[in-house]
Short mmCIF file of C-alpha atoms in Angstrom, two decimals:
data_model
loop_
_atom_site.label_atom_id
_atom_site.label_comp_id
_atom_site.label_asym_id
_atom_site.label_seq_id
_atom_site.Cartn_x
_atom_site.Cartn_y
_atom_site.Cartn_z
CA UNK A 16 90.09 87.25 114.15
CA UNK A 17 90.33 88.66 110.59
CA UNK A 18 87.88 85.58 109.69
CA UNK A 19 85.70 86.01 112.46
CA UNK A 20 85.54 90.07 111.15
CA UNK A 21 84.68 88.45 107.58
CA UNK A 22 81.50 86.87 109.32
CA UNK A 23 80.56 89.55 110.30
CA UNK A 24 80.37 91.76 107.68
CA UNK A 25 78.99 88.97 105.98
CA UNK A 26 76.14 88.15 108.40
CA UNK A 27 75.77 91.82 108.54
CA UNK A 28 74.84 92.38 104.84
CA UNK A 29 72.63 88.82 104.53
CA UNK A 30 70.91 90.99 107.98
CA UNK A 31 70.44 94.15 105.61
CA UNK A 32 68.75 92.11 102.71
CA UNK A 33 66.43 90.42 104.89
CA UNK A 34 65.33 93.29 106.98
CA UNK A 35 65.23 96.00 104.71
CA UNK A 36 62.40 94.06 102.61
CA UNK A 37 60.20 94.19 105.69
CA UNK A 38 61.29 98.03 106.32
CA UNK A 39 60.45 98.81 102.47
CA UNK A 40 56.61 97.60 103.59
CA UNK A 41 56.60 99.17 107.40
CA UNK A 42 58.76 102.11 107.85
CA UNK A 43 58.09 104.55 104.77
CA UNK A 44 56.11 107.21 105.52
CA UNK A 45 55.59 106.36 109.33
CA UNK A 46 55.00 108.45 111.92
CA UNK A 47 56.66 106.43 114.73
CA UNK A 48 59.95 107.49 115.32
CA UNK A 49 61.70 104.82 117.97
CA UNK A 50 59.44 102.44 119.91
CA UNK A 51 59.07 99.30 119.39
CA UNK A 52 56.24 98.11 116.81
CA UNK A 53 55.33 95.81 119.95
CA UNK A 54 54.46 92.66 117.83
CA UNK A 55 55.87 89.60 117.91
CA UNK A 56 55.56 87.61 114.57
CA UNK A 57 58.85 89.90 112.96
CA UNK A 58 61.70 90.60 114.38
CA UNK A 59 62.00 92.83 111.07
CA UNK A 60 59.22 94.65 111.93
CA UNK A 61 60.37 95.47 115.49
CA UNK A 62 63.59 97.22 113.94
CA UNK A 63 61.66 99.10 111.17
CA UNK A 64 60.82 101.94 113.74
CA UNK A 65 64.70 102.90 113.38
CA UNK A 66 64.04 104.40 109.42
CA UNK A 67 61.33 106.81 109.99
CA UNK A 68 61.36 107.52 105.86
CA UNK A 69 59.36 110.58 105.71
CA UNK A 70 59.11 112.51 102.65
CA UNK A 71 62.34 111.24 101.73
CA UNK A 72 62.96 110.43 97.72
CA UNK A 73 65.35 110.98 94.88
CA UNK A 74 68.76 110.33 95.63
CA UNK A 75 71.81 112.07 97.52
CA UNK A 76 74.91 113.37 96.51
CA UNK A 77 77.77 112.99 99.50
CA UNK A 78 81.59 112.81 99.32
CA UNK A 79 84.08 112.83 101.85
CA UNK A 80 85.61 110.93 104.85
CA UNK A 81 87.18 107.31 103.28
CA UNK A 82 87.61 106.08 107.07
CA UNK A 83 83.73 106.34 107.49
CA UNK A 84 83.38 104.50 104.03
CA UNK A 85 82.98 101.36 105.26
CA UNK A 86 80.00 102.33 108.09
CA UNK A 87 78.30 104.50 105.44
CA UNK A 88 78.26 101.37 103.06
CA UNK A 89 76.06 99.40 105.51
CA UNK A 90 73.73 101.95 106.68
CA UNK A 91 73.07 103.35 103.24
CA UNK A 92 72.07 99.32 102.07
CA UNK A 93 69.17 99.55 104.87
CA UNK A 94 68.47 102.88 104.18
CA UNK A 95 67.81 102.59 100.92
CA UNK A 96 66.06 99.68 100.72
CA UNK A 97 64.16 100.83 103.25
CA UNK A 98 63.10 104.19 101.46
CA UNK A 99 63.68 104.02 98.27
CA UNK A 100 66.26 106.71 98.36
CA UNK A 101 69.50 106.08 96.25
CA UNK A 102 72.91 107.43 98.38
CA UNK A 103 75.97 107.89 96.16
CA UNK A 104 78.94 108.40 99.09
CA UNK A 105 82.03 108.65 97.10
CA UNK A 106 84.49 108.62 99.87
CA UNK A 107 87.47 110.58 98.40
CA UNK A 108 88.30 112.15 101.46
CA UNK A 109 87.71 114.36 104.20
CA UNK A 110 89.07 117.40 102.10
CA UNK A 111 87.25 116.43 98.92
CA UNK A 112 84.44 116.02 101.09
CA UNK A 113 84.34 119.90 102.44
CA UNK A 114 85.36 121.58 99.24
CA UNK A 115 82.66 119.56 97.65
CA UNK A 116 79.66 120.68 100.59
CA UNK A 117 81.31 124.47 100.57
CA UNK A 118 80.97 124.72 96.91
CA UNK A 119 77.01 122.97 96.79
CA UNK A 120 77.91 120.01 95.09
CA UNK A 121 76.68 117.23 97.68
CA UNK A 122 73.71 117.37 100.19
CA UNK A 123 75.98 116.32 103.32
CA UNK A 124 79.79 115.39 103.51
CA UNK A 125 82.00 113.62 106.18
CA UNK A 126 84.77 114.62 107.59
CA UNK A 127 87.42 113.15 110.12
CA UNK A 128 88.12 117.19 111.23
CA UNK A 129 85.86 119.98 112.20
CA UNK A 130 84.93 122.85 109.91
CA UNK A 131 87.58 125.16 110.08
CA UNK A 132 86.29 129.27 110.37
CA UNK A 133 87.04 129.48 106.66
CA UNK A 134 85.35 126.77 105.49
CA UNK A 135 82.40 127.42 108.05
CA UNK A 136 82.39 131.10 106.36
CA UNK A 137 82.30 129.22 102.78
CA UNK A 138 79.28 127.08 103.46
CA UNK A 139 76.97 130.08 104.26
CA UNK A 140 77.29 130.79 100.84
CA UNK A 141 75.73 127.34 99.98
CA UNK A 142 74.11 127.13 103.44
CA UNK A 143 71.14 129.98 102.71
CA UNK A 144 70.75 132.17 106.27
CA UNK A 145 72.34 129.18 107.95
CA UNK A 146 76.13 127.52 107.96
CA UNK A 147 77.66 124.08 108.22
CA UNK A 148 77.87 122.01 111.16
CA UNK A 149 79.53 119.25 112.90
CA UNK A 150 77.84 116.06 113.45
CA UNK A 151 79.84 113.58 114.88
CA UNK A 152 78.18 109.98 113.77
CA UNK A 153 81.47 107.50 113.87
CA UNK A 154 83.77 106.73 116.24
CA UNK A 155 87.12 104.64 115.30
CA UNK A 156 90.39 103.86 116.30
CA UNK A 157 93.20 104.79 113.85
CA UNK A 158 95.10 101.85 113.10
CA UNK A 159 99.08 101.55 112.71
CA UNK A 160 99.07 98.55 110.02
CA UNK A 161 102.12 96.89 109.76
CA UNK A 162 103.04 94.08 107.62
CA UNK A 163 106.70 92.99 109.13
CA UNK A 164 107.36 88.64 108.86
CA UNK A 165 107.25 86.87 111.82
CA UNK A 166 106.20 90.16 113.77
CA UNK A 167 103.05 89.26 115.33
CA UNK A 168 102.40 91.23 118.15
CA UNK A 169 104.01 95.33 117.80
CA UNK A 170 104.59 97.79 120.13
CA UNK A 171 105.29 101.81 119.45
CA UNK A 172 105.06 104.71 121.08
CA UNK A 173 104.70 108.44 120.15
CA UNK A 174 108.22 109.10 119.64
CA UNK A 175 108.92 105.92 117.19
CA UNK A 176 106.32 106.56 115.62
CA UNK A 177 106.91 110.21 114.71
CA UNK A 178 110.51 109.22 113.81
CA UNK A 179 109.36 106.08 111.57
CA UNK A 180 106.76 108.52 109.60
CA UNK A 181 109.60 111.38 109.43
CA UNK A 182 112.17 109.05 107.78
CA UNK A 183 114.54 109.25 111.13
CA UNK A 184 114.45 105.32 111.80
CA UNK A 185 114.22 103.57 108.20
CA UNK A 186 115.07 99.61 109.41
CA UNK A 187 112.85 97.09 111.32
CA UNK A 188 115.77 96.18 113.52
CA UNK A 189 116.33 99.69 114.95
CA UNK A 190 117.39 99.94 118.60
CA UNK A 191 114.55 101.82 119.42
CA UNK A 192 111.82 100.04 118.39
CA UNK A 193 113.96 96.91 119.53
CA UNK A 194 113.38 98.07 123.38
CA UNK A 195 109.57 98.72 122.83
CA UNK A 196 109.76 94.83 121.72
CA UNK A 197 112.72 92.63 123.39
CA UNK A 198 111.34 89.77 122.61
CA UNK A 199 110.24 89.73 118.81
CA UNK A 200 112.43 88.55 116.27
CA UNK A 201 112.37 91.82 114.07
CA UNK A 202 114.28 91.69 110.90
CA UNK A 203 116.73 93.54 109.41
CA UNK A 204 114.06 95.17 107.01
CA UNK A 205 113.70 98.25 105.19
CA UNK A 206 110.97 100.05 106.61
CA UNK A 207 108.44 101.13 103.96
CA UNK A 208 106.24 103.77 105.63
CA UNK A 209 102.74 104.99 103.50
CA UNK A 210 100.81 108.26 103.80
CA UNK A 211 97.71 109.47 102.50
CA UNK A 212 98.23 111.32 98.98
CA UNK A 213 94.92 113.40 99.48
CA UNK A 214 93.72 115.96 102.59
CA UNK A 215 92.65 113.53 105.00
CA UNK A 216 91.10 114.26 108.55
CA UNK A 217 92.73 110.59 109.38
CA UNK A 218 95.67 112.38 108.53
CA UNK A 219 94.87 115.37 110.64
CA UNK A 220 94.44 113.67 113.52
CA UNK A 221 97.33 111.21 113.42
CA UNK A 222 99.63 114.05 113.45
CA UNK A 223 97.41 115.94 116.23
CA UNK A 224 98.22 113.59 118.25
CA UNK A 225 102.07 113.22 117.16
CA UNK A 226 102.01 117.11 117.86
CA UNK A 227 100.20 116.53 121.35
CA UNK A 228 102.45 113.48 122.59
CA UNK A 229 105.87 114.03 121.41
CA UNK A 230 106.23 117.47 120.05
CA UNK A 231 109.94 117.50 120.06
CA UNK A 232 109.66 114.40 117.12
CA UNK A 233 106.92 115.71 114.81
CA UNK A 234 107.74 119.47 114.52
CA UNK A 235 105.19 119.86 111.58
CA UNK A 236 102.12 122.27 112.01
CA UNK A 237 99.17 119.10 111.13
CA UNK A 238 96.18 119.41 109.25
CA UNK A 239 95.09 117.58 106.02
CA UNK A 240 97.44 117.43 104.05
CA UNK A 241 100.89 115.22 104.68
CA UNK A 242 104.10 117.33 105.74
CA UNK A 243 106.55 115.06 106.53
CA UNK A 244 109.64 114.16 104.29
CA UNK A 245 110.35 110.70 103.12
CA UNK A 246 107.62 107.85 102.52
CA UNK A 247 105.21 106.91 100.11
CA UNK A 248 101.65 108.05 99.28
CA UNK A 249 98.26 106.13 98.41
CA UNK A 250 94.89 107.31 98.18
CA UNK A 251 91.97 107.13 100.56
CA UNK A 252 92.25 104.82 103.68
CA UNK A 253 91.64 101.69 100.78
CA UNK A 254 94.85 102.60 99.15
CA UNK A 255 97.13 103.10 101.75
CA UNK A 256 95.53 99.48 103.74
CA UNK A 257 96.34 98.05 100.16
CA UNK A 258 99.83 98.87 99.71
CA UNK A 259 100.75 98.01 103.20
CA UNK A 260 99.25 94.45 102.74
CA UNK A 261 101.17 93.72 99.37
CA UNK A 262 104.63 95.16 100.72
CA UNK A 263 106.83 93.41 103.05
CA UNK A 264 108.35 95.99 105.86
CA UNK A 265 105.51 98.34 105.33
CA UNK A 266 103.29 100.55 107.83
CA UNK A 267 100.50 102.91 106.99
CA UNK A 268 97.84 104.19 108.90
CA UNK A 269 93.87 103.92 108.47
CA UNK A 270 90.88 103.09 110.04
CA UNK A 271 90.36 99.62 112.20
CA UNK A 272 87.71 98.17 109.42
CA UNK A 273 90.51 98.23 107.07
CA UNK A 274 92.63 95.68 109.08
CA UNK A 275 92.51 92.58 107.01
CA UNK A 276 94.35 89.39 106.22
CA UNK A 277 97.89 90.39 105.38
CA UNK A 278 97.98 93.52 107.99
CA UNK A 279 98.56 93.66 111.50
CA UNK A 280 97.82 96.47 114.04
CA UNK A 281 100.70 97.97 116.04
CA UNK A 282 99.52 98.47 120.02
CA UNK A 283 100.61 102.23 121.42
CA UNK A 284 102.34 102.61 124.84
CA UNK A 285 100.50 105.01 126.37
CA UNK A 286 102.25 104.67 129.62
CA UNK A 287 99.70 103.16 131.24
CA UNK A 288 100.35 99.54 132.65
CA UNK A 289 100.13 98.16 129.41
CA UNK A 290 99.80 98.98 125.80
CA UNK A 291 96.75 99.61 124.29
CA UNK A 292 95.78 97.50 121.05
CA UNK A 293 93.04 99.22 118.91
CA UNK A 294 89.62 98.16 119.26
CA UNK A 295 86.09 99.63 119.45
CA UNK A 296 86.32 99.54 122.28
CA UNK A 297 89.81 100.78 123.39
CA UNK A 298 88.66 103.59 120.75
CA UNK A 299 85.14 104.12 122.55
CA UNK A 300 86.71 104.19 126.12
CA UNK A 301 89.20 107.50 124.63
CA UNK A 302 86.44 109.10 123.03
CA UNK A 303 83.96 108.88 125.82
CA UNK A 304 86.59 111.86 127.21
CA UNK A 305 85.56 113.70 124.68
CA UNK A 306 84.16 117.39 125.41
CA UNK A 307 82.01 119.28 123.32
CA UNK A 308 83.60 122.63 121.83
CA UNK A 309 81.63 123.68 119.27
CA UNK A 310 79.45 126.78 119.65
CA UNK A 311 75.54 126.71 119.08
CA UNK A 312 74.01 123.74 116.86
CA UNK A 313 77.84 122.94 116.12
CA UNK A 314 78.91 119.80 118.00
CA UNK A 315 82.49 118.93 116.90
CA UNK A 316 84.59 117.89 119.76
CA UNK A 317 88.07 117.77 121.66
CA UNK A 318 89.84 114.44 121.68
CA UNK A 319 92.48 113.13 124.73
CA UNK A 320 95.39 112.83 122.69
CA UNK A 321 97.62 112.09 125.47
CA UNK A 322 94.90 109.85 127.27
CA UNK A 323 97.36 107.35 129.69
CA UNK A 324 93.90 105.79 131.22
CA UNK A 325 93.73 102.09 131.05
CA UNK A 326 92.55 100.22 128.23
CA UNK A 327 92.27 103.91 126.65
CA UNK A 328 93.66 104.14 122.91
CA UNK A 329 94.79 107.19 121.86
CA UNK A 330 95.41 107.53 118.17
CA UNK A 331 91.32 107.53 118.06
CA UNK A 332 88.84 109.89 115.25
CA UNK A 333 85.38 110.66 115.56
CA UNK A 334 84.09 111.10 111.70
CA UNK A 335 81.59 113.90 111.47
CA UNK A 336 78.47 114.49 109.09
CA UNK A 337 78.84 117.78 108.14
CA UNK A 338 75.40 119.30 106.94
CA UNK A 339 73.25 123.19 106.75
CA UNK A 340 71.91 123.93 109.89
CA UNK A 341 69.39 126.12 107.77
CA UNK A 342 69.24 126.68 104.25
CA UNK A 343 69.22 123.01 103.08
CA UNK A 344 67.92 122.31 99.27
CA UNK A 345 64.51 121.85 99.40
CA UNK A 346 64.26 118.64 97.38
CA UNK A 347 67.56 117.25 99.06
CA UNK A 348 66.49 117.99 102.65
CA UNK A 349 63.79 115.46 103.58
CA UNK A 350 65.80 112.54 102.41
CA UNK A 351 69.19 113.93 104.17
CA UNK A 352 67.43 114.30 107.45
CA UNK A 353 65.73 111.08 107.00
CA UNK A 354 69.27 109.44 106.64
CA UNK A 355 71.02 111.39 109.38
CA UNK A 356 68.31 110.73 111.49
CA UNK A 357 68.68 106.75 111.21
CA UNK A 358 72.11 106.91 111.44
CA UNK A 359 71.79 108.95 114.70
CA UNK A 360 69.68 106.86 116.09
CA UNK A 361 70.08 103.90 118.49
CA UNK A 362 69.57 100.91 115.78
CA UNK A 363 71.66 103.17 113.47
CA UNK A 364 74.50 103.06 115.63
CA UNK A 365 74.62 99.63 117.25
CA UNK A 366 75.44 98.50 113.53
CA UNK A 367 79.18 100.25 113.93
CA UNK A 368 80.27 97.28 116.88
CA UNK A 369 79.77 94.75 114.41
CA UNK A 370 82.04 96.41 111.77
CA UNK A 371 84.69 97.61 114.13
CA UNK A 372 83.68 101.40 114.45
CA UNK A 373 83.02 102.82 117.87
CA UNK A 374 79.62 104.40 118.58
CA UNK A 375 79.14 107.94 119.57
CA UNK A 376 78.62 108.19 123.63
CA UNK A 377 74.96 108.75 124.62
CA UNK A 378 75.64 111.86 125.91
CA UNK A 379 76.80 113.34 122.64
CA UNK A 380 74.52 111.23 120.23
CA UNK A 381 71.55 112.50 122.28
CA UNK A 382 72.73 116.15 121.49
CA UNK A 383 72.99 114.73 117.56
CA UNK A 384 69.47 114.13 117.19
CA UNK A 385 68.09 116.59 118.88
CA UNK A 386 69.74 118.94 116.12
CA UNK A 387 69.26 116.61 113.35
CA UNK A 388 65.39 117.45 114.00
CA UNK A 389 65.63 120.90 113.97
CA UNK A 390 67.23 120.83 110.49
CA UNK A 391 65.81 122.89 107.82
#
């Protein structure tokens, strides 16, 4: 599986190269925003309706979300090359990510949590006669990497996982996680359990749903930054994937792209007939439950934490694009809703499948566009 994932990144970028030359000649500057070119002789050209350019130039300043990295990474190589607009996405963070958009540093930022009321009241100070808002783009499952020998196949729940993350079961061979998984051989192993150093929305919503499920284990109030006792810290979703892969008895927690050779991906009982492995699409079937709760052009959203529906994994994020509703810099603008608009749109978001990110539902992507339009 982790070769077959390989491919397809692979295939993926060799895809980029050889469709964004044909999008660098069609799509800049047109005015057709989603149809089908209707000829035949490119199969280039019938995708280079997806990046409707525009006015767009120069190049973008964006920071935040490291668990969105990955899907940012391909969709700026086909933007760019399509428009000629350079996109430097730093990823350090959902947190770095918001105090860099509050304080006017970066055209758009991404964040695994919604704008809080402070930081909403922040970005009208950056955000002139408008505010920030939620745009949720990616969908993803939060992995629970583990890298355990001759532990192939992991179950948890909420309340071993709380107590592995709070330093209340420390050994591989505990009883507990022993009856989630009679019949693996697990050793008698120092557990090695990593957290995110920096304010992280994959953070944030790990712990909502420690807080949702099994409230009585995780009595810590959530948010960004990491409040349990014990552990060890990385940066970013790339750090903390890194130093579970090169420690024996480790678990972390990050986004499903960041599975790779070396880590393994704990299933959750959910209570439902079986446990759930993460997936796109055991990620896409939670977040489909998703409701809209944000007020006016906001459109940041209430997860099922405690989702027991079949095939339905729980420990899922939705990564919003967090931009001025009005106000926007005039020379940033065209090229920011240029690239929200792509990433929005249909094309845009078929390329998250293939790299092991969930799409947004139709219902709320359709919402998504409409107010990426109305921009300004």
């Amino acid at each position: 599986m982790k070769l077959q994932r390989k491919n397809r990144l692979r295939a993926l970028s060799l895809g980029a190269v050889a469709v964004s030359g044909a999008l660098a000649l069609t799509a800049c500057g047109s005015d057709d925003n989603g149809g089908s070119s209707g000829s035949s002789t490119s199969s280039a050209s019938a995708n280079a309706s997806s990046i409707k350019c525009d006015n767009a130039k120069g190049q973008l300043l964006a920071d935040g979300s490291s668990a969105q990295k990955n899907a940012i990474d391909a969709w700026v190589k086909n933007f760019s090359q399509a428009c000629g607009v350079q996109i430097n996405y730093k990823g350090s963070g959902s947190g770095a990510g918001v105090t860099a958009f509050t304080q006017g540093q970066v055209a758009f930022a991404g964040s695994d949590s919604a704008l809080k009321p402070e930081e909403v009241t922040a970005s009208k100070k950056v955000c002139s006669g408008g505010q920030g808002i939620d745009l949720p783009m990616v969908g993803g499952a939060i992995a629970i990497g583990y890298n355990v020998p001759g532990v192939d196949n992991l179950v948890l729940d909420a309340p071993t996982l709380a107590k592995i993350f709070d330093s209340k079961i420390t050994n591989w061979n505990d009883a507990a996680i022993k009856k989630l998984n009679p019949t693996a051989k697990l050793p008698n192993l120092k557990i090695q359990a990593f957290h995110r150093s920096d304010e992280s929305g994959t953070t944030d919503n790990l712990t909502k749903y420690l807080i949702a499920t099994t409230p009585s284990n995780w009595k810590y109030s959530g948010g960004k930054a990491w409040q349990a006792k014990g552990g060890q810290s990385a940066p970013q979703s790339a750090g903390v994937a890194q130093q579970v892969k090169q420690t024996s008895g480790a678990i972390g927690y990050f986004e499903l792209s960041y599975v790779s050779d070396g880590i393994k991906a704990a299933s959750i009982d959910t209570g439902a007939s079986k446990p759930v492995a993460p997936s796109t699409a055991s990620a896409t079937a939670d977040i489909a439950a998703a409701q809209v709760v944000g007020t006016g052009k906001d459109l940041s959203l209430k997860l099922d934490y405690k989702t027991k529906a079949e095939g339905a994994y729980p420990i899922s994020l939705v990564t919003y694009e967090i931009a001025c509703d009005k106000g926007n810099k005039a020379d940033t603008l065209p090229a920011t809703k240029a690239f929200l608009r792509y990433i929005a749109s249909e094309d845009g978001q078929k390329i998250l499948s293939t790299i092991d990110y969930a799409p947004v539902p139709d219902e709320i992507i359709t919402k998504v566009r409409s107010t990426v339009e109305g921009l300004s």
